[in-house]
PDB file of C-alpha atoms in Angstrom:
ATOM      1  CA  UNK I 251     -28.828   9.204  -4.915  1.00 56.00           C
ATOM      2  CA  UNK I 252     -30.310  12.998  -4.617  1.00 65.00           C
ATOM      3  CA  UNK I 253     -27.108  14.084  -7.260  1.00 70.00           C
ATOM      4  CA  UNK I 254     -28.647  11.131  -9.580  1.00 67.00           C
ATOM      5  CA  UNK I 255     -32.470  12.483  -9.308  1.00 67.00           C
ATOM      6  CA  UNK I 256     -31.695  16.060  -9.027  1.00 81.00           C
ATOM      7  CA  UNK I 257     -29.169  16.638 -12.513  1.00 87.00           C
ATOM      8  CA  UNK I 258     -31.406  14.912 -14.434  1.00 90.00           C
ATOM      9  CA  UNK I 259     -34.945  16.721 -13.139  1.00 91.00           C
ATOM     10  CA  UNK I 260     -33.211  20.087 -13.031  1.00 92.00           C
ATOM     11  CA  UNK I 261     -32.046  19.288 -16.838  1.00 93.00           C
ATOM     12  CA  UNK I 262     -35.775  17.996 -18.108  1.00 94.00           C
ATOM     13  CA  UNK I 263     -37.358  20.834 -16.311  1.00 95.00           C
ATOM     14  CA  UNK I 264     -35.189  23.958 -17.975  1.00 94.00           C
ATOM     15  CA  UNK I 265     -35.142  22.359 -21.518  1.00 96.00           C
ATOM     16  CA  UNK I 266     -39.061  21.428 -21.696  1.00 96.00           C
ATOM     17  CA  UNK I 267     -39.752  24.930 -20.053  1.00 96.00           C
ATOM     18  CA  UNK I 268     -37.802  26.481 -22.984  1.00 94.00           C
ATOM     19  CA  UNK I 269     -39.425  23.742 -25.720  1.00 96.00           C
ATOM     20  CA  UNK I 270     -42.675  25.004 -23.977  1.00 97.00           C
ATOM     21  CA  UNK I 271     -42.426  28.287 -23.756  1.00 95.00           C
ATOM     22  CA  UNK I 272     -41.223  28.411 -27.655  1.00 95.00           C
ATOM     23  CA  UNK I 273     -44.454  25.966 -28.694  1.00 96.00           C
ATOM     24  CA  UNK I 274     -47.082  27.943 -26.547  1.00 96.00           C
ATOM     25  CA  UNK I 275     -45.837  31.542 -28.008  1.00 95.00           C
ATOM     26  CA  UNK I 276     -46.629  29.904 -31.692  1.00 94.00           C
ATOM     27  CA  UNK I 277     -49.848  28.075 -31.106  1.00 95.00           C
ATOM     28  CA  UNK I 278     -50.643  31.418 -29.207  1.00 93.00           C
ATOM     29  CA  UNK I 279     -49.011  33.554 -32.040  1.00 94.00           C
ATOM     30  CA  UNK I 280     -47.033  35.662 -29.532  1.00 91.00           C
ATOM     31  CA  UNK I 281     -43.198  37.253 -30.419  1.00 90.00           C
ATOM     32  CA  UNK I 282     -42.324  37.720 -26.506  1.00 87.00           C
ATOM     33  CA  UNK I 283     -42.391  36.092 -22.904  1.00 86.00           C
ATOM     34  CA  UNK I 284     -45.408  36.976 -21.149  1.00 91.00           C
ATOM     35  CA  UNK I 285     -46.077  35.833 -17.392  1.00 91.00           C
ATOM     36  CA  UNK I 286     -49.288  33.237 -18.688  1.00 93.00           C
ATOM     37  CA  UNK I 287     -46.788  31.442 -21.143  1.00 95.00           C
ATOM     38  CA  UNK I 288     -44.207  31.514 -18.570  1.00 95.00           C
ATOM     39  CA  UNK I 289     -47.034  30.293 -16.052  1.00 96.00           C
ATOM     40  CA  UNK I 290     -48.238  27.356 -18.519  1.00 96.00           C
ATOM     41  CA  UNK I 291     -44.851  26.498 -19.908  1.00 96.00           C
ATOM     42  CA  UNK I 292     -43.532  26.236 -16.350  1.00 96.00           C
ATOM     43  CA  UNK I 293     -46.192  23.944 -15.061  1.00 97.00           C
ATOM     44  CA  UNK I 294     -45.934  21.531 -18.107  1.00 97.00           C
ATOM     45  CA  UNK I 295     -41.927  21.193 -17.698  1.00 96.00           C
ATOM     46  CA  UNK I 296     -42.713  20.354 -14.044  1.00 95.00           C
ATOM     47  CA  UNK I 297     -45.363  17.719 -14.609  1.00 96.00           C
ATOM     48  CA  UNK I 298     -43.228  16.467 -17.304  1.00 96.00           C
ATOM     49  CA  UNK I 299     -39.693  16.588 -14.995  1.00 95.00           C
ATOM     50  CA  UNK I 300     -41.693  14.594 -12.156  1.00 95.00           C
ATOM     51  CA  UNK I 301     -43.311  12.120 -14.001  1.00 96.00           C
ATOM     52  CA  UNK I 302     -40.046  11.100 -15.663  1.00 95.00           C
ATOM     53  CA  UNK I 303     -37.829  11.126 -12.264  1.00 93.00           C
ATOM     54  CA  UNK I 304     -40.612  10.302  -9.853  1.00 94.00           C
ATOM     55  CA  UNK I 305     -39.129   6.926 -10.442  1.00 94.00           C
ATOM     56  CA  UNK I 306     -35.928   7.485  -9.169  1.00 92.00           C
ATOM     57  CA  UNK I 307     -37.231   9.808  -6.150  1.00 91.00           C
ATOM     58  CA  UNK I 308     -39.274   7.197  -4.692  1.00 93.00           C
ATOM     59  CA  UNK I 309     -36.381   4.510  -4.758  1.00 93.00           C
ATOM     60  CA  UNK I 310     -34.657   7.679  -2.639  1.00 91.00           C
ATOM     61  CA  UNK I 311     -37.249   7.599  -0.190  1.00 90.00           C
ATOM     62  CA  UNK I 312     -37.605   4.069  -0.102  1.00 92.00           C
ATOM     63  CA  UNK I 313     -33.893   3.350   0.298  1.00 91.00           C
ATOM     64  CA  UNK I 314     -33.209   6.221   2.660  1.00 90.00           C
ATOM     65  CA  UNK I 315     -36.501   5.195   5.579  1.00 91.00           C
ATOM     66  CA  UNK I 316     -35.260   1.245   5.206  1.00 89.00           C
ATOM     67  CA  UNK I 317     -34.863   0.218   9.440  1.00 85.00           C
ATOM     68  CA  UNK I 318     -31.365  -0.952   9.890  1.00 85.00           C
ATOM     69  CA  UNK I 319     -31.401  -4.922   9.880  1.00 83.00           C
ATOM     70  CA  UNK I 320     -34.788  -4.628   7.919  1.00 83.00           C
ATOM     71  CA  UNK I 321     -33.132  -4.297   4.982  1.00 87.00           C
ATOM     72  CA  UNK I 322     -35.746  -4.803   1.617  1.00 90.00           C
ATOM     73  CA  UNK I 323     -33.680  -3.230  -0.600  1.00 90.00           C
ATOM     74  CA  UNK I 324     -29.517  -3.659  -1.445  1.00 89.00           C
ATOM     75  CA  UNK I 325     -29.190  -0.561  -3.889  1.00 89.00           C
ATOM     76  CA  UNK I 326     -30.782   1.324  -6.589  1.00 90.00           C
ATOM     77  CA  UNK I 327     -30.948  -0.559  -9.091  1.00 93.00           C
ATOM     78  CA  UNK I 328     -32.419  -3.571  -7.046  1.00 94.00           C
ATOM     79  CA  UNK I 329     -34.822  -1.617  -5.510  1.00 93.00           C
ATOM     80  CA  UNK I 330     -36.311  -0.862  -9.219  1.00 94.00           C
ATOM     81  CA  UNK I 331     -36.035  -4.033 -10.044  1.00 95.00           C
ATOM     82  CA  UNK I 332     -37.973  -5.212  -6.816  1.00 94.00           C
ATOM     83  CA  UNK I 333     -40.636  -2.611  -6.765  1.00 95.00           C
ATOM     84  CA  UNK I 334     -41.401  -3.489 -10.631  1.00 95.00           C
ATOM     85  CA  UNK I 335     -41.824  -6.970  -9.357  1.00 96.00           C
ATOM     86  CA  UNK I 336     -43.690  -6.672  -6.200  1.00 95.00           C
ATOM     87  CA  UNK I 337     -45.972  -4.182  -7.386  1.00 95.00           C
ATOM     88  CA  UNK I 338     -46.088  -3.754 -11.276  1.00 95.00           C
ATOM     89  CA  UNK I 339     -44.558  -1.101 -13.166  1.00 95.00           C
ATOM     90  CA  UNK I 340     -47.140   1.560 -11.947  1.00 95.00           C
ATOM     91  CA  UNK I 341     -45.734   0.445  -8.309  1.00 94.00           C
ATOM     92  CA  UNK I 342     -42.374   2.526  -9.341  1.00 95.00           C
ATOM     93  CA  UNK I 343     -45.559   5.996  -9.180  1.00 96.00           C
ATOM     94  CA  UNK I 344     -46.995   4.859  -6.148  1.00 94.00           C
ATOM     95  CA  UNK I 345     -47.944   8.883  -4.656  1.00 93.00           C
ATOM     96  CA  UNK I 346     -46.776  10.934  -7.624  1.00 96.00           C
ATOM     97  CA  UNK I 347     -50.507  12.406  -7.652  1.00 96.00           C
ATOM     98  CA  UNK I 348     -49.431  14.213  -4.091  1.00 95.00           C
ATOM     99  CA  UNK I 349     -45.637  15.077  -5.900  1.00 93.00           C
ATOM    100  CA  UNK I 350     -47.584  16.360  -8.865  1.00 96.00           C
ATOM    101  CA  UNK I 351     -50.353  18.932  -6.902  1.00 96.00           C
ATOM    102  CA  UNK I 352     -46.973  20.420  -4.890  1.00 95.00           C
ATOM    103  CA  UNK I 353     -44.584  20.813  -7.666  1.00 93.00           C
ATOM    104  CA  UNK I 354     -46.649  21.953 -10.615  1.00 95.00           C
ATOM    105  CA  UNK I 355     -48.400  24.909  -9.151  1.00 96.00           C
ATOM    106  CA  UNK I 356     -44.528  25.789  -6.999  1.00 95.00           C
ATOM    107  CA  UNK I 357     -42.818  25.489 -10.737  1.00 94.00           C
ATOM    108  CA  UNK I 358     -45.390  27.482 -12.797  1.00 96.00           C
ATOM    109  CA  UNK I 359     -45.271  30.310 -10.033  1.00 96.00           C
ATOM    110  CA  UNK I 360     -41.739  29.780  -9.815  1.00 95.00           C
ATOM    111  CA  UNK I 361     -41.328  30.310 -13.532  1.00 94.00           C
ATOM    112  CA  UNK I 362     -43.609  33.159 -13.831  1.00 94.00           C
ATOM    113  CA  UNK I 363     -42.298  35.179 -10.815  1.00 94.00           C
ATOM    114  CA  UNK I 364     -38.877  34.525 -11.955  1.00 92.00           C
ATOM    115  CA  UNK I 365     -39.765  35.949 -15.100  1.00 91.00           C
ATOM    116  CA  UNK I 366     -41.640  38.517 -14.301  1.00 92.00           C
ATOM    117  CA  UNK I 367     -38.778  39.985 -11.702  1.00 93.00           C
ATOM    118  CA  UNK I 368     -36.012  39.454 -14.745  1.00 91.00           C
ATOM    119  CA  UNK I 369     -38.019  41.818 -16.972  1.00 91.00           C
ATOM    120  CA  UNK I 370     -38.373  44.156 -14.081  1.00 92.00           C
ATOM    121  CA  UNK I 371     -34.765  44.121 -13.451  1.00 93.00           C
ATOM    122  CA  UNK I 372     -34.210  44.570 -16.856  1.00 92.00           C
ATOM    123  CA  UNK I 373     -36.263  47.623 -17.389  1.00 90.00           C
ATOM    124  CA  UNK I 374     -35.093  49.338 -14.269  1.00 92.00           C
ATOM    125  CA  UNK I 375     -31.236  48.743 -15.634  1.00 92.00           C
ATOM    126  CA  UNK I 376     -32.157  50.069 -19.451  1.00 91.00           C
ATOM    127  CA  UNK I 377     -34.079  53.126 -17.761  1.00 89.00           C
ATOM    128  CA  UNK I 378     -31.224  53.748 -15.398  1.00 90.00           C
ATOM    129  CA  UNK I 379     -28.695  53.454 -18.517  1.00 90.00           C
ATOM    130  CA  UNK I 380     -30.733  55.792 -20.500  1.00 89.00           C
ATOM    131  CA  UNK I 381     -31.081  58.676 -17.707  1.00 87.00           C
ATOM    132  CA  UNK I 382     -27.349  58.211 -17.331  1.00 87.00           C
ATOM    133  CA  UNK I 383     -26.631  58.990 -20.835  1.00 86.00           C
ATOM    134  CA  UNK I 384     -28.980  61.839 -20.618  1.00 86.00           C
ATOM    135  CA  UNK I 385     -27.275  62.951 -18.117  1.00 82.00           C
ATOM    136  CA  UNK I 386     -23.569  62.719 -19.229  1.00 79.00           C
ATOM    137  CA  UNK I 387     -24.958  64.664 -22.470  1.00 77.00           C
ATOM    138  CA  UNK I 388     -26.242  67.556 -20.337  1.00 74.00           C
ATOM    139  CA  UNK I 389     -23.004  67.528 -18.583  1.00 67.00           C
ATOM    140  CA  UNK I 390     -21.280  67.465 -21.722  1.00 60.00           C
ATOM    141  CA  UNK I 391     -22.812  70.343 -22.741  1.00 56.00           C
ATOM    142  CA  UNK I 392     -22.920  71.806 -19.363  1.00 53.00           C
ATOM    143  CA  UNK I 393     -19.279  71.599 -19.611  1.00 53.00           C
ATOM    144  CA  UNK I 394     -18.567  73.220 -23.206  1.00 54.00           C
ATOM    145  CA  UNK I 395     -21.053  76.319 -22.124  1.00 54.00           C
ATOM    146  CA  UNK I 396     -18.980  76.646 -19.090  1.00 54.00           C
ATOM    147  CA  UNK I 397     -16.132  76.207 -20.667  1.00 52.00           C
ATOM    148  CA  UNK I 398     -16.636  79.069 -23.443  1.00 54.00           C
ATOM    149  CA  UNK I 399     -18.040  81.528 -21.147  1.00 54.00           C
ATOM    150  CA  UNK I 400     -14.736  80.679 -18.536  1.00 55.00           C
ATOM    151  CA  UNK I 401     -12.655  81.692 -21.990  1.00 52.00           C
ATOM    152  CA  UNK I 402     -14.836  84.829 -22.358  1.00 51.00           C
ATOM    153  CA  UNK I 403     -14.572  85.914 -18.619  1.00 48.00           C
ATOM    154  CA  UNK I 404     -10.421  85.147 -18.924  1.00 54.00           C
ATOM    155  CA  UNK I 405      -9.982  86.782 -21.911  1.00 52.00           C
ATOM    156  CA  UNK I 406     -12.151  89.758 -20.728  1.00 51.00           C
ATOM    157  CA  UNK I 407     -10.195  90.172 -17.401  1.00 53.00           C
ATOM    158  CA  UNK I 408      -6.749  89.853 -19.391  1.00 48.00           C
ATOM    159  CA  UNK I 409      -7.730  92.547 -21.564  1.00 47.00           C
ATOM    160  CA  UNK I 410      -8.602  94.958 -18.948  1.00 47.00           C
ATOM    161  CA  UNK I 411      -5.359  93.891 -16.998  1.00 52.00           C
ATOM    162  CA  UNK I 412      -3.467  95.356 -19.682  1.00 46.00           C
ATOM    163  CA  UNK I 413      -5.466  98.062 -20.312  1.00 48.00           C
ATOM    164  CA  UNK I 414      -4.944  99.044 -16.739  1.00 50.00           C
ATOM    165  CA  UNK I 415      -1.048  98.442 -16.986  1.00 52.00           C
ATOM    166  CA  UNK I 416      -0.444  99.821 -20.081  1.00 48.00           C
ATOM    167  CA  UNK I 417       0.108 103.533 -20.677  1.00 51.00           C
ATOM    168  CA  UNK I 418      -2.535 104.915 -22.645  1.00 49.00           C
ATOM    169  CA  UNK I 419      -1.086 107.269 -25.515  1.00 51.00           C
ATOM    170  CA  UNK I 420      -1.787 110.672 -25.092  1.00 52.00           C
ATOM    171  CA  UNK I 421      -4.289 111.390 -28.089  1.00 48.00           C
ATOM    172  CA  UNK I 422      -3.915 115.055 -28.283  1.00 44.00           C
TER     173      UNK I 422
END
């Protein structure tokens, strides 16, 4: 039963956060992600995700804290069915005020933090790629200078090798 609530919860949740997000940066008039849209997006898509699954969470509950023997309910979809008909259709919310005033504020944080540390972890990877391109193009040119002046030095030295083996011609 928590595989049945929890894939279709975790799928509402992402894809009206995104939906959200997208319709509160137009109204708002804003190209990127900032932490209040992420904050506001994320606390819609979780007071939209729990008031469409509450349903099936509190057949969970109600299923999983039967007494053995004391059996009310025979399965999920009879539990629905006798909830609906015991206590009305509003009977299937019965404490989704107390689900709602946990799990909005936790999702909108959640969202926004999340956020908030992705663009940080972004910006520390882009400056880290940036100072090591700087630096491979100081050692690229670090490299060629030493390079050159290593030819000058060699060339230098072999020319004063031979001068120094070579007989000199008597200019006289």
């Amino acid at each position: 039963m928590s595989v049945v609530h929890r894939f279709p919860y975790s799928a509402i949740n992402f894809y009206l956060f995104e939906n959200y997000k997208q319709q509160l940066r137009t109204y708002f008039k804003i190209n990127n992600d900032i932490t209040s849209i992420r904050f506001l997006a994320g606390a819609a898509a979780g007071a939209s995700a729990c008031i469409v699954c509450y349903p099936m969470d509190l057949v969970r509950t109600r299923l999983t804290t039967q007494l053995p023997g004391n059996e009310k309910y025979r399965g999920i979809i009879h539990a629905h069915y006798q909830i609906v008909q015991d206590e009305g259709f509003f009977g299937l919310y019965h404490g989704i005020r107390t689900t709602l005033i946990v799990q909005v504020p936790n999702l909108a944080i959640s969202y926004s933090m999340f956020g908030f540390l992705k663009d940080l972890a972004n910006a520390t990877v882009q400056s880290r790629r940036e100072a090591a391109a700087t630096a491979a193009a100081t050692t690229t040119t670090t490299t060629t200078t030493t390079a050159t002046t290593t030819a000058a030095v060699t060339s230098t030295s072999f020319v004063l090798s031979l001068a120094t083996i070579l007989p000199c011609p008597d200019v006289s």
